[in-house]
């Protein structure tokens, strides 16, 4: 079997086939609106263990459960504060993950022994159809090797995981392009565990209060075990710069700009523009995709321009910072 032979088009027949694979305790990679996930039956600890094995992911890093109906969240969460329910109603399906105390139904391997579990309802017809057909919540981390770039196409998954997943459903390029925003609650206040595809400002507007940021304030707020310093890393060395900063320039270097090429663009091997219109949603959707392209082109060093720290710029900056840790 070649690398691409486990990529399937997501028609009804193949979604049924994928659901059967999930039932049998094996894994399926599938598209969501954020990035591709590597999914297994969340109630089957052995199947969940194989996710860790395929990704080479440490067991301390818990998985996100994907549901197709808000009601199912109440089987997985023991307590749902009013504010969390408000967010579910407003933003699900969509790129928001909630972390709340878990029920006994959730196996320990899913939550990595924590008393909480992460759940989201993706906004992607193929993901929703698969969850529905599988008749169980699907545990799914991003379908990449641990610490590496997240996949935004089926071939990104195949390149990193090969024949690891029994099947890869090809839904084309994902639209959001960065992972979901993760929110938990501490003393009934919302806490941002990971900046992602839903802007923190939108959550603040819905709740009418500030979302606390544990990383920036360095306080004792809860954190996500998987949000390690080095993560989302391309094979090349990456450096965040401001426009006009001094850089090395040759065919092995690349410049990733927000909206405009640098003056000396001809001297870099490759120049990428995240969004000519300075649209942060478009920039987020292009981020991992373009980093994959640079990786494939064999670029050795990437200079990434600093982005605005608002809206989805926060999620982009988070990925750039973690991807540039040596
Ligand atoms: O957009 C997404 O969220 C994608 C798609 C596939 O849904 N999934 C994804 O999963 O990004 P993953 O496993 O790559 O990232 C999940 C993050 C990790 O940083 C993990 O530590 C955190 O969620 N997490 C999961 N359960 C948690 C919990 N109970 N408490 C704190 N953090 C948790
Ligand atoms: Mg991930």
XYZ file of C-alpha atoms and ligand atoms in Angstrom:
360
model
C 0.000 0.000 0.000
C 1.368 3.411 -0.882
C 1.122 6.394 1.422
C -1.977 7.734 -0.322
C -3.943 4.496 -0.464
C -5.713 5.030 2.808
C -7.169 8.390 1.671
C -10.871 8.066 0.802
C -13.459 10.423 -0.574
C -16.072 11.154 2.077
C -19.206 9.809 0.373
C -21.975 8.071 2.341
C -20.515 4.629 1.733
C -17.075 5.597 3.005
C -18.494 7.430 6.017
C -20.351 4.210 6.902
C -17.114 2.297 6.428
C -15.287 4.788 8.645
C -17.962 4.463 11.336
C -17.534 0.687 11.233
C -13.776 1.093 11.676
C -14.410 3.297 14.736
C -16.795 0.607 16.088
C -14.096 -2.004 15.660
C -11.753 -0.003 17.866
C -9.518 1.345 15.119
C -8.788 4.950 14.097
C -9.999 7.239 11.311
C -8.559 10.641 10.378
C -11.253 13.113 9.390
C -11.626 16.798 8.564
C -13.053 19.350 10.966
C -13.388 23.065 10.285
C -10.172 23.701 12.265
C -7.655 20.952 11.457
C -7.860 17.205 10.695
C -8.403 14.967 13.707
C -7.311 11.380 14.427
C -10.454 9.810 15.824
C -11.431 6.772 17.876
C -14.409 5.599 19.945
C -14.052 7.619 23.159
C -15.544 4.802 25.251
C -12.965 2.285 24.036
C -9.751 2.854 26.059
C -7.711 0.524 23.839
C -8.742 2.407 20.709
C -7.862 5.694 22.453
C -4.497 4.239 23.428
C -3.756 3.613 19.760
C -4.224 7.345 19.078
C -1.367 8.061 21.486
C 0.711 5.355 19.845
C 0.151 6.584 16.267
C 0.834 10.218 17.190
C 3.718 9.351 19.554
C 1.904 11.559 22.013
C 2.703 11.432 25.741
C -0.091 9.925 27.861
C -0.244 13.004 30.093
C -1.804 15.000 27.253
C -5.601 14.529 27.260
C -7.853 14.211 24.196
C -10.795 16.323 22.978
C -14.158 14.564 22.539
C -16.231 15.467 19.479
C -20.025 15.351 19.623
C -22.806 15.979 17.092
C -25.467 17.246 19.499
C -25.294 19.636 22.490
C -27.357 17.194 24.578
C -24.508 14.678 24.492
C -22.248 17.109 26.340
C -24.380 16.503 29.425
C -23.434 12.797 29.386
C -19.761 13.687 29.408
C -19.727 16.735 31.716
C -20.737 16.299 35.356
C -21.377 19.983 35.923
C -22.189 22.623 33.333
C -22.121 26.193 34.646
C -24.666 28.598 33.101
C -21.889 30.499 31.368
C -20.624 27.326 29.690
C -24.126 26.489 28.499
C -24.435 29.979 27.093
C -21.212 29.482 25.106
C -22.333 26.079 23.810
C -25.626 27.513 22.596
C -23.948 30.457 20.920
C -20.831 28.903 19.396
C -21.569 25.189 18.786
C -21.097 23.819 16.258
C -17.836 25.734 15.894
C -14.177 26.074 16.921
C -14.759 26.188 20.684
C -13.719 23.460 23.156
C -14.987 23.479 26.725
C -13.109 21.834 29.596
C -15.371 20.901 32.543
C -15.582 18.221 35.271
C -16.143 14.810 33.679
C -18.622 12.022 34.387
C -17.617 8.413 35.118
C -18.474 7.559 31.503
C -15.237 9.174 30.280
C -12.273 6.755 30.457
C -9.156 7.961 32.287
C -6.981 7.585 29.208
C -9.100 10.264 27.475
C -8.662 12.806 30.275
C -5.096 11.693 31.091
C -6.218 11.060 34.652
C -7.591 14.587 35.150
C -11.032 15.107 36.693
C -12.043 17.252 33.715
C -12.700 16.500 30.043
C -12.514 18.599 26.862
C -15.527 18.506 24.512
C -16.451 20.289 21.325
C -19.028 20.100 18.532
C -17.246 20.635 15.214
C -18.797 22.613 12.382
C -17.980 20.329 9.492
C -20.545 18.176 7.685
C -18.157 15.220 7.322
C -17.127 15.296 10.986
C -20.753 15.520 12.087
C -21.829 12.729 9.709
C -19.036 10.492 10.995
C -19.878 11.100 14.672
C -23.547 10.439 13.932
C -22.798 7.224 12.036
C -20.360 6.017 14.702
C -23.017 6.570 17.386
C -20.438 7.603 19.953
C -18.477 10.734 20.790
C -15.175 10.597 18.912
C -11.940 11.270 20.785
C -9.691 13.145 18.380
C -6.509 15.127 18.747
C -5.060 16.865 15.705
C -3.854 14.215 13.232
C -0.133 15.045 13.321
C 2.904 13.582 15.088
C 3.175 15.065 18.567
C 4.654 18.565 18.573
C 4.645 18.919 14.771
C 2.557 21.058 12.410
C -1.174 20.390 12.495
C -2.694 19.002 9.266
C -5.084 21.108 7.195
C -5.346 18.638 4.281
C -5.698 14.848 3.997
C -2.240 14.560 2.452
C -0.682 16.400 5.425
C -2.137 13.594 7.560
C -0.793 10.874 5.250
C 2.659 12.473 5.182
C 2.967 12.474 8.974
C 0.962 9.430 10.045
C 1.249 7.207 6.956
C -0.790 4.060 7.422
C -1.351 4.756 11.131
C -5.037 5.610 10.677
C -7.043 2.769 9.074
C -8.703 5.412 6.899
C -8.287 9.102 6.092
C -11.449 10.906 4.944
C -10.517 13.624 2.486
C -12.554 16.788 2.975
C -10.149 19.118 1.173
C -8.525 22.057 2.944
C -9.920 23.023 6.324
C -11.449 26.494 6.487
C -10.457 27.794 9.935
C -6.946 26.354 9.734
C -5.954 26.656 13.420
C -7.235 24.547 16.314
C -10.250 25.365 18.451
C -10.176 27.895 21.262
C -10.170 26.082 24.620
C -12.066 27.579 27.552
C -12.453 26.376 31.129
C -13.890 28.005 34.243
C -12.101 28.867 37.481
C -14.270 30.137 40.333
C -16.974 30.701 37.714
C -14.689 32.913 35.633
C -13.812 31.978 32.022
C -10.167 31.036 31.454
C -8.483 30.771 28.035
C -6.484 27.523 27.921
C -5.592 27.864 24.244
C -6.163 30.736 21.813
C -7.744 29.322 18.660
C -10.233 29.632 15.850
C -12.814 31.524 17.885
C -11.594 34.984 18.923
C -11.489 35.534 22.698
C -13.190 38.882 22.104
C -16.300 37.091 20.789
C -16.480 35.010 23.967
C -16.032 38.147 26.068
C -18.837 39.823 24.206
C -21.188 36.886 24.743
C -20.418 36.595 28.474
C -20.044 40.299 29.105
C -16.786 39.782 30.998
C -13.056 39.377 30.436
C -11.614 35.961 29.659
C -8.616 35.299 31.944
C -5.288 34.426 30.301
C -3.201 32.033 32.409
C -0.045 32.099 30.270
C 0.276 35.853 30.047
C -0.519 36.649 33.658
C 1.647 33.813 35.055
C -0.860 33.135 37.842
C -2.149 29.892 39.332
C -5.020 29.484 36.867
C -5.530 26.054 35.295
C -3.634 25.244 32.107
C -3.733 22.712 29.241
C -1.167 19.910 29.608
C -0.671 19.836 25.839
C 0.133 23.511 25.462
C 3.843 22.956 25.807
C 6.390 25.601 25.098
C 7.633 23.879 21.938
C 4.715 22.731 19.774
C 3.215 23.217 16.305
C 6.802 23.210 15.059
C 7.822 23.058 11.382
C 10.958 21.094 10.490
C 12.707 24.397 9.719
C 13.979 26.805 12.342
C 11.494 29.634 12.775
C 12.030 33.162 14.058
C 9.443 35.854 14.750
C 10.526 39.269 13.491
C 9.178 42.752 13.027
C 9.037 44.231 9.521
C 12.401 45.711 8.597
C 14.406 43.584 11.099
C 17.703 42.252 9.817
C 17.522 38.690 8.472
C 19.668 36.192 6.625
C 18.668 35.849 2.988
C 19.391 32.983 0.632
C 17.550 30.215 -1.179
C 17.135 28.215 2.026
C 15.371 31.012 3.890
C 11.725 31.995 3.698
C 9.842 35.105 4.725
C 6.240 34.792 5.904
C 4.549 38.179 5.807
C 1.156 39.216 7.112
C 0.045 41.185 4.053
C 2.911 42.565 1.968
C 6.184 41.133 0.682
C 9.337 42.586 2.236
C 11.297 45.115 0.158
C 14.083 42.649 -0.577
C 11.694 39.780 -1.339
C 13.741 38.524 -4.280
C 16.611 37.499 -2.013
C 14.641 34.891 -0.043
C 14.092 31.351 -1.320
C 10.326 31.718 -0.827
C 8.041 34.538 0.330
C 4.555 33.742 1.641
C 1.751 36.216 2.251
C -0.783 35.143 4.888
C -3.480 37.607 3.803
C -3.064 40.369 1.257
C -6.257 41.920 2.624
C -4.984 41.876 6.214
C -7.806 39.537 7.144
C -6.833 37.572 10.269
C -9.297 34.737 9.532
C -7.711 34.243 6.125
C -4.237 34.455 7.689
C -5.145 31.777 10.271
C -6.555 29.541 7.537
C -3.293 29.849 5.591
C -0.850 29.529 8.490
C -0.297 25.763 8.838
C -0.947 25.214 5.126
C 1.858 27.581 4.141
C 4.191 26.257 6.833
C 3.632 22.768 5.394
C 4.515 24.132 1.941
C 7.734 25.660 3.270
C 8.570 22.417 5.053
C 8.039 20.448 1.846
C 10.200 22.879 -0.146
C 13.091 22.094 2.218
C 13.402 25.623 3.641
C 15.885 25.717 6.537
C 14.918 28.984 8.211
C 11.585 30.818 8.307
C 11.229 34.463 9.288
C 7.637 35.043 10.392
C 6.353 38.558 10.764
C 4.760 39.473 14.053
C 0.958 39.651 13.736
C -1.585 41.856 15.482
C -2.398 40.393 18.917
C -6.151 40.788 18.494
C -8.871 38.450 17.180
C -7.402 35.369 15.508
C -4.021 37.119 15.557
C -3.714 35.813 19.120
C -4.028 32.185 17.948
C -1.561 32.800 15.107
C 0.999 34.422 17.437
C 0.582 31.541 19.897
C 1.389 28.991 17.143
C 4.311 31.077 15.854
C 5.797 31.439 19.343
C 5.546 27.745 20.159
C 6.767 26.778 16.687
C 9.855 28.966 17.069
C 11.052 27.597 20.418
C 14.380 25.845 19.854
O -9.546 22.151 16.733
C -9.218 21.268 17.533
O -9.356 21.415 18.766
C -8.615 19.988 16.976
C -9.678 19.265 16.147
C -9.212 17.927 15.646
O -10.852 19.161 16.891
N -8.126 19.142 18.023
C -7.012 19.430 18.742
O -6.663 18.469 19.673
O -6.360 20.439 18.597
P -5.224 18.357 20.347
O -5.243 17.070 21.075
O -4.183 18.532 19.339
O -5.226 19.508 21.398
C -6.023 19.390 22.539
C -5.554 20.277 23.625
C -4.256 19.827 24.249
O -3.416 20.949 24.441
C -4.709 19.257 25.582
O -3.722 19.376 26.566
C -5.924 20.105 25.888
O -6.546 20.251 24.657
N -6.839 19.416 26.798
C -7.575 18.319 26.552
N -8.253 17.944 27.653
C -7.950 18.816 28.621
C -8.312 18.976 29.988
N -9.132 18.122 30.581
N -7.776 20.003 30.685
C -6.944 20.887 30.072
N -6.562 20.785 28.780
C -7.049 19.782 28.064
Mg -2.497 19.134 18.403
